[in-house]
XYZ file of C-alpha atoms in Angstrom:
326
model
C -180.037 -40.147 124.219
C -181.965 -37.411 123.680
C -182.615 -35.862 120.476
C -181.240 -32.814 119.430
C -183.387 -30.719 117.330
C -182.035 -26.969 116.305
C -184.578 -24.378 115.512
C -183.606 -20.918 113.681
C -186.060 -17.451 113.270
C -184.197 -14.944 110.892
C -185.761 -11.527 111.237
C -185.059 -8.352 109.386
C -182.848 -7.338 113.117
C -181.862 -10.444 114.703
C -181.501 -13.805 114.014
C -183.017 -16.456 117.117
C -181.850 -20.336 117.840
C -183.572 -23.024 119.702
C -181.326 -26.049 120.536
C -183.713 -28.488 122.223
C -181.811 -31.595 123.401
C -185.301 -34.414 124.803
C -186.797 -31.725 126.942
C -184.271 -29.630 127.241
C -183.915 -25.933 125.514
C -182.005 -23.111 125.060
C -182.022 -19.930 123.280
C -180.174 -17.542 121.511
C -180.369 -13.922 119.769
C -177.844 -12.521 118.331
C -178.022 -8.844 116.308
C -177.681 -9.339 112.083
C -175.207 -7.628 110.404
C -176.972 -4.149 109.374
C -178.330 -4.395 105.815
C -178.181 -8.310 105.426
C -182.094 -8.887 105.891
C -183.636 -6.447 103.814
C -187.124 -4.455 104.580
C -189.192 -7.728 103.060
C -187.561 -10.160 105.179
C -184.905 -11.525 102.462
C -181.498 -12.295 102.801
C -180.082 -9.761 100.503
C -176.478 -10.776 101.235
C -176.168 -14.528 100.810
C -172.614 -14.932 101.068
C -172.031 -12.836 104.073
C -175.340 -14.443 105.837
C -172.785 -18.488 105.200
C -170.321 -16.443 106.787
C -172.497 -14.909 109.592
C -174.002 -18.610 109.897
C -170.360 -20.042 110.341
C -169.610 -17.774 112.714
C -172.331 -17.612 115.158
C -172.398 -21.574 114.855
C -169.133 -22.035 116.070
C -169.303 -19.302 118.995
C -172.815 -21.202 120.094
C -171.410 -24.835 119.943
C -174.294 -25.360 118.163
C -174.416 -29.604 117.726
C -174.356 -31.336 114.430
C -178.167 -32.300 114.259
C -180.968 -31.418 112.345
C -182.754 -27.958 111.910
C -185.571 -26.006 111.409
C -186.065 -22.881 109.733
C -189.094 -20.453 110.156
C -190.333 -18.493 107.228
C -191.327 -14.654 107.977
C -195.039 -14.341 106.785
C -193.422 -12.253 103.479
C -192.136 -15.457 101.698
C -194.608 -17.759 102.449
C -198.956 -18.082 102.805
C -200.458 -20.230 105.498
C -204.052 -20.367 106.044
C -207.093 -22.833 107.287
C -208.692 -24.154 104.498
C -211.636 -27.034 104.040
C -210.954 -29.186 100.860
C -213.323 -32.639 99.985
C -212.740 -35.391 101.123
C -209.906 -37.238 99.036
C -206.388 -38.888 98.424
C -203.638 -37.949 98.983
C -202.547 -37.849 95.880
C -205.392 -35.254 94.417
C -205.181 -33.688 97.266
C -201.700 -32.989 96.448
C -202.600 -31.955 92.979
C -205.876 -29.685 94.211
C -203.559 -27.700 97.031
C -202.814 -25.550 94.380
C -205.809 -23.891 93.613
C -206.543 -22.727 96.584
C -203.518 -20.503 96.352
C -204.175 -18.815 93.584
C -205.375 -15.408 94.137
C -202.147 -14.721 96.335
C -198.914 -16.714 94.377
C -197.791 -14.329 91.512
C -196.782 -16.393 88.153
C -197.395 -20.200 87.425
C -198.201 -22.646 90.788
C -195.282 -25.194 89.292
C -193.607 -22.382 90.763
C -194.950 -22.918 94.642
C -194.112 -25.840 96.842
C -197.651 -26.500 99.033
C -197.962 -28.817 101.695
C -200.672 -29.116 105.154
C -201.382 -30.150 108.133
C -204.905 -32.067 109.048
C -206.681 -30.433 111.944
C -209.558 -31.890 114.569
C -213.029 -31.515 113.257
C -214.755 -28.722 115.423
C -217.811 -28.834 116.724
C -220.241 -28.283 114.327
C -217.965 -29.805 111.496
C -218.117 -33.196 109.214
C -216.582 -35.152 106.813
C -219.377 -34.406 104.760
C -218.374 -30.994 104.501
C -215.182 -31.258 103.996
C -211.656 -31.435 105.716
C -210.272 -28.693 107.629
C -206.335 -28.574 107.184
C -203.722 -25.965 107.937
C -202.358 -25.078 104.375
C -199.046 -22.973 103.192
C -197.231 -22.581 99.750
C -194.052 -21.084 99.927
C -192.404 -20.454 96.413
C -189.796 -23.190 95.509
C -186.793 -20.787 94.550
C -187.237 -19.369 98.064
C -186.858 -22.964 99.675
C -184.051 -24.164 97.661
C -182.197 -20.579 98.665
C -182.349 -21.505 102.548
C -181.762 -25.439 101.790
C -178.318 -24.115 100.170
C -177.424 -21.239 102.021
C -177.875 -23.377 105.609
C -175.893 -26.524 103.690
C -173.149 -24.040 102.973
C -172.733 -22.767 106.795
C -172.677 -26.886 107.594
C -176.286 -27.204 108.773
C -178.581 -29.812 107.666
C -182.390 -27.959 106.854
C -184.848 -30.543 107.177
C -187.675 -28.663 108.365
C -189.287 -25.388 106.301
C -192.272 -24.320 107.779
C -195.104 -20.851 108.108
C -194.691 -19.072 111.332
C -198.663 -19.913 111.652
C -197.518 -23.942 112.320
C -194.628 -23.615 114.569
C -196.913 -21.752 116.960
C -199.332 -24.653 116.721
C -196.369 -26.914 117.235
C -195.470 -24.740 120.146
C -198.514 -24.823 121.931
C -199.632 -29.276 121.576
C -198.809 -30.942 124.771
C -198.760 -27.070 126.916
C -201.500 -25.194 126.938
C -202.811 -26.718 130.601
C -206.373 -27.504 128.854
C -206.650 -24.662 126.799
C -207.545 -24.081 123.498
C -207.090 -20.501 122.735
C -204.034 -18.287 122.593
C -203.410 -15.390 121.277
C -199.636 -14.427 119.924
C -198.784 -10.752 119.882
C -195.524 -10.574 117.059
C -193.560 -7.296 118.427
C -191.064 -7.654 115.440
C -189.126 -5.247 113.873
C -190.594 -4.443 110.411
C -194.738 -4.776 111.697
C -196.574 -6.161 114.915
C -198.217 -9.511 113.868
C -201.088 -10.560 116.177
C -202.404 -14.278 115.905
C -204.683 -16.599 117.231
C -204.394 -20.331 117.165
C -207.053 -22.584 118.459
C -206.545 -26.313 118.946
C -204.681 -26.989 116.126
C -205.211 -24.255 113.290
C -205.265 -20.528 113.462
C -208.393 -18.645 114.323
C -207.039 -15.522 112.484
C -204.359 -13.705 111.847
C -203.818 -9.667 111.585
C -200.696 -7.654 110.883
C -199.995 -3.674 112.519
C -197.413 -1.954 109.440
C -196.080 -0.777 113.494
C -192.735 -2.467 115.035
C -189.728 -2.023 116.161
C -188.196 0.067 113.463
C -190.205 2.561 114.388
C -190.038 3.048 117.712
C -186.065 3.036 116.063
C -186.485 6.690 114.392
C -188.409 7.937 117.132
C -185.415 7.482 119.571
C -182.885 8.447 116.382
C -185.090 11.621 116.649
C -184.726 12.178 120.196
C -181.108 11.864 119.902
C -179.963 12.223 116.647
C -178.226 9.256 115.879
C -178.833 6.850 113.072
C -181.715 4.134 113.408
C -179.327 1.369 113.503
C -177.378 2.830 116.904
C -180.584 4.294 117.918
C -181.904 0.395 118.658
C -178.999 0.465 121.065
C -180.110 2.614 122.976
C -183.548 1.888 122.667
C -182.568 -1.149 123.507
C -180.541 0.022 127.315
C -183.046 2.914 127.418
C -180.012 5.502 127.104
C -180.547 9.028 128.886
C -183.944 7.648 129.574
C -185.770 7.463 126.195
C -187.778 5.225 126.462
C -190.159 7.381 129.030
C -188.919 10.639 126.073
C -193.485 11.645 124.805
C -191.756 10.129 121.545
C -191.562 6.532 122.353
C -194.397 6.731 124.773
C -196.891 8.190 122.472
C -195.847 5.637 119.826
C -196.183 2.692 122.647
C -200.182 4.117 123.009
C -200.688 3.873 119.420
C -199.256 -0.038 119.183
C -201.591 -0.625 121.796
C -205.117 0.865 120.553
C -204.178 -0.916 117.119
C -203.604 -4.166 118.841
C -206.818 -3.580 121.085
C -208.518 -2.305 117.598
C -207.990 -6.120 116.192
C -208.711 -8.268 119.749
C -212.671 -6.472 119.780
C -212.314 -7.508 116.374
C -211.691 -10.824 116.905
C -213.978 -11.059 119.770
C -217.213 -9.912 117.843
C -216.060 -12.179 115.387
C -215.990 -15.587 117.722
C -217.918 -14.661 120.320
C -217.483 -17.891 122.249
C -213.755 -17.225 122.480
C -212.414 -16.908 126.391
C -209.217 -15.256 125.525
C -206.979 -15.617 129.153
C -204.483 -13.418 128.041
C -201.640 -12.837 125.681
C -198.418 -13.823 125.021
C -196.074 -10.872 124.285
C -193.233 -12.038 121.885
C -190.454 -10.573 119.765
C -188.037 -8.348 120.049
C -190.211 -5.691 121.323
C -191.552 -7.580 124.249
C -188.669 -6.799 126.114
C -189.178 -2.851 126.498
C -191.155 -1.963 130.250
C -192.893 1.295 128.450
C -194.422 -0.885 125.625
C -195.660 -3.534 127.631
C -197.289 -1.639 130.098
C -199.347 0.548 127.344
C -200.186 -3.148 125.567
C -202.087 -3.660 129.040
C -203.058 -1.044 130.006
C -205.110 -1.359 126.682
C -205.753 -3.915 125.938
C -207.472 -5.098 129.554
C -206.170 -8.287 128.709
C -203.436 -10.224 131.430
C -200.130 -10.364 129.862
C -199.117 -14.650 130.309
C -195.494 -15.124 130.322
C -194.420 -17.452 127.303
C -192.095 -19.181 129.732
C -195.314 -21.391 130.496
C -195.309 -23.165 127.322
C -191.302 -23.455 127.044
C -190.391 -23.983 130.820
C -186.352 -23.271 131.158
C -186.447 -21.519 128.107
C -184.615 -18.769 129.738
C -185.211 -14.976 130.316
C -185.771 -14.151 127.070
C -188.003 -16.705 125.902
C -190.460 -14.381 124.274
C -187.806 -13.618 121.482
C -187.084 -17.607 120.879
C -190.733 -18.739 120.664
C -191.356 -19.245 116.857
C -187.378 -20.670 116.742
C -188.867 -22.953 119.718
C -191.735 -24.054 118.087
C -190.219 -24.176 114.675
C -187.278 -27.192 116.907
C -190.486 -28.949 118.244
C -192.037 -29.327 114.991
C -189.207 -30.895 113.222
C -188.209 -33.510 115.749
């Protein structure tokens, strides 16, 4: 019998769920109630979230199986590090010191983990072992485990977005080694370049779907929560308004700056295109602005997740989490 695994990705405006059974994948997206998650991606109302998750579990007919959760970048630090060759026990003792410039409080309050990377050209064990390392507050992790347990979901794995993308491309890259993902999220836009089994670069732009909601709200004279619905349905052709198209152009220009800097830094880069993921990937005006400005083809996430559904771009991280949890 094919093994089943769940993947969850809780954004600031919606929750994405992936159900992976063998090689069969289905993804779902449901909008979160207002104020359930704060601007930093934290669950502001834990009890309400438990009830919401219970309800969604019933409505989506989610199977009883192990689950994996993607943490937002605001709650986990994930970076490429190089460590001297040492035992696992020595590594776990020394790894927290790689995050001393990034974490608050004492190191014991954080949980650290790692995934070894394959050696790249010019790298050797004498120089050090490359690995993707992550650190997250133990209290945050325990809180998620408790909430999911109360909702009847067995949370087995918690991982950063970066590791979800790495799991996503394993064995699905058609011989390619370099992938650029542009996550058009609600609070921000995040560009991540994955090379083989490591994150080569990542940058965040402080513009996202929330800014588009505010532009729509100003145009139509409604609140931002209702404006999100009008944006999605292109009510009164609001996506063609100057307020929205100008903002799309701004986002596209910022993405171009990041990609140009990446290609200047890594002269051997050979990006064949970019994968647009997240809720904003469904907006034709934003897709058009990015494609025309960046000058690279927009690649369909379905290439990596065949059969994932029409809105697979929103469930990419959840799907990667499900794959990594197996």
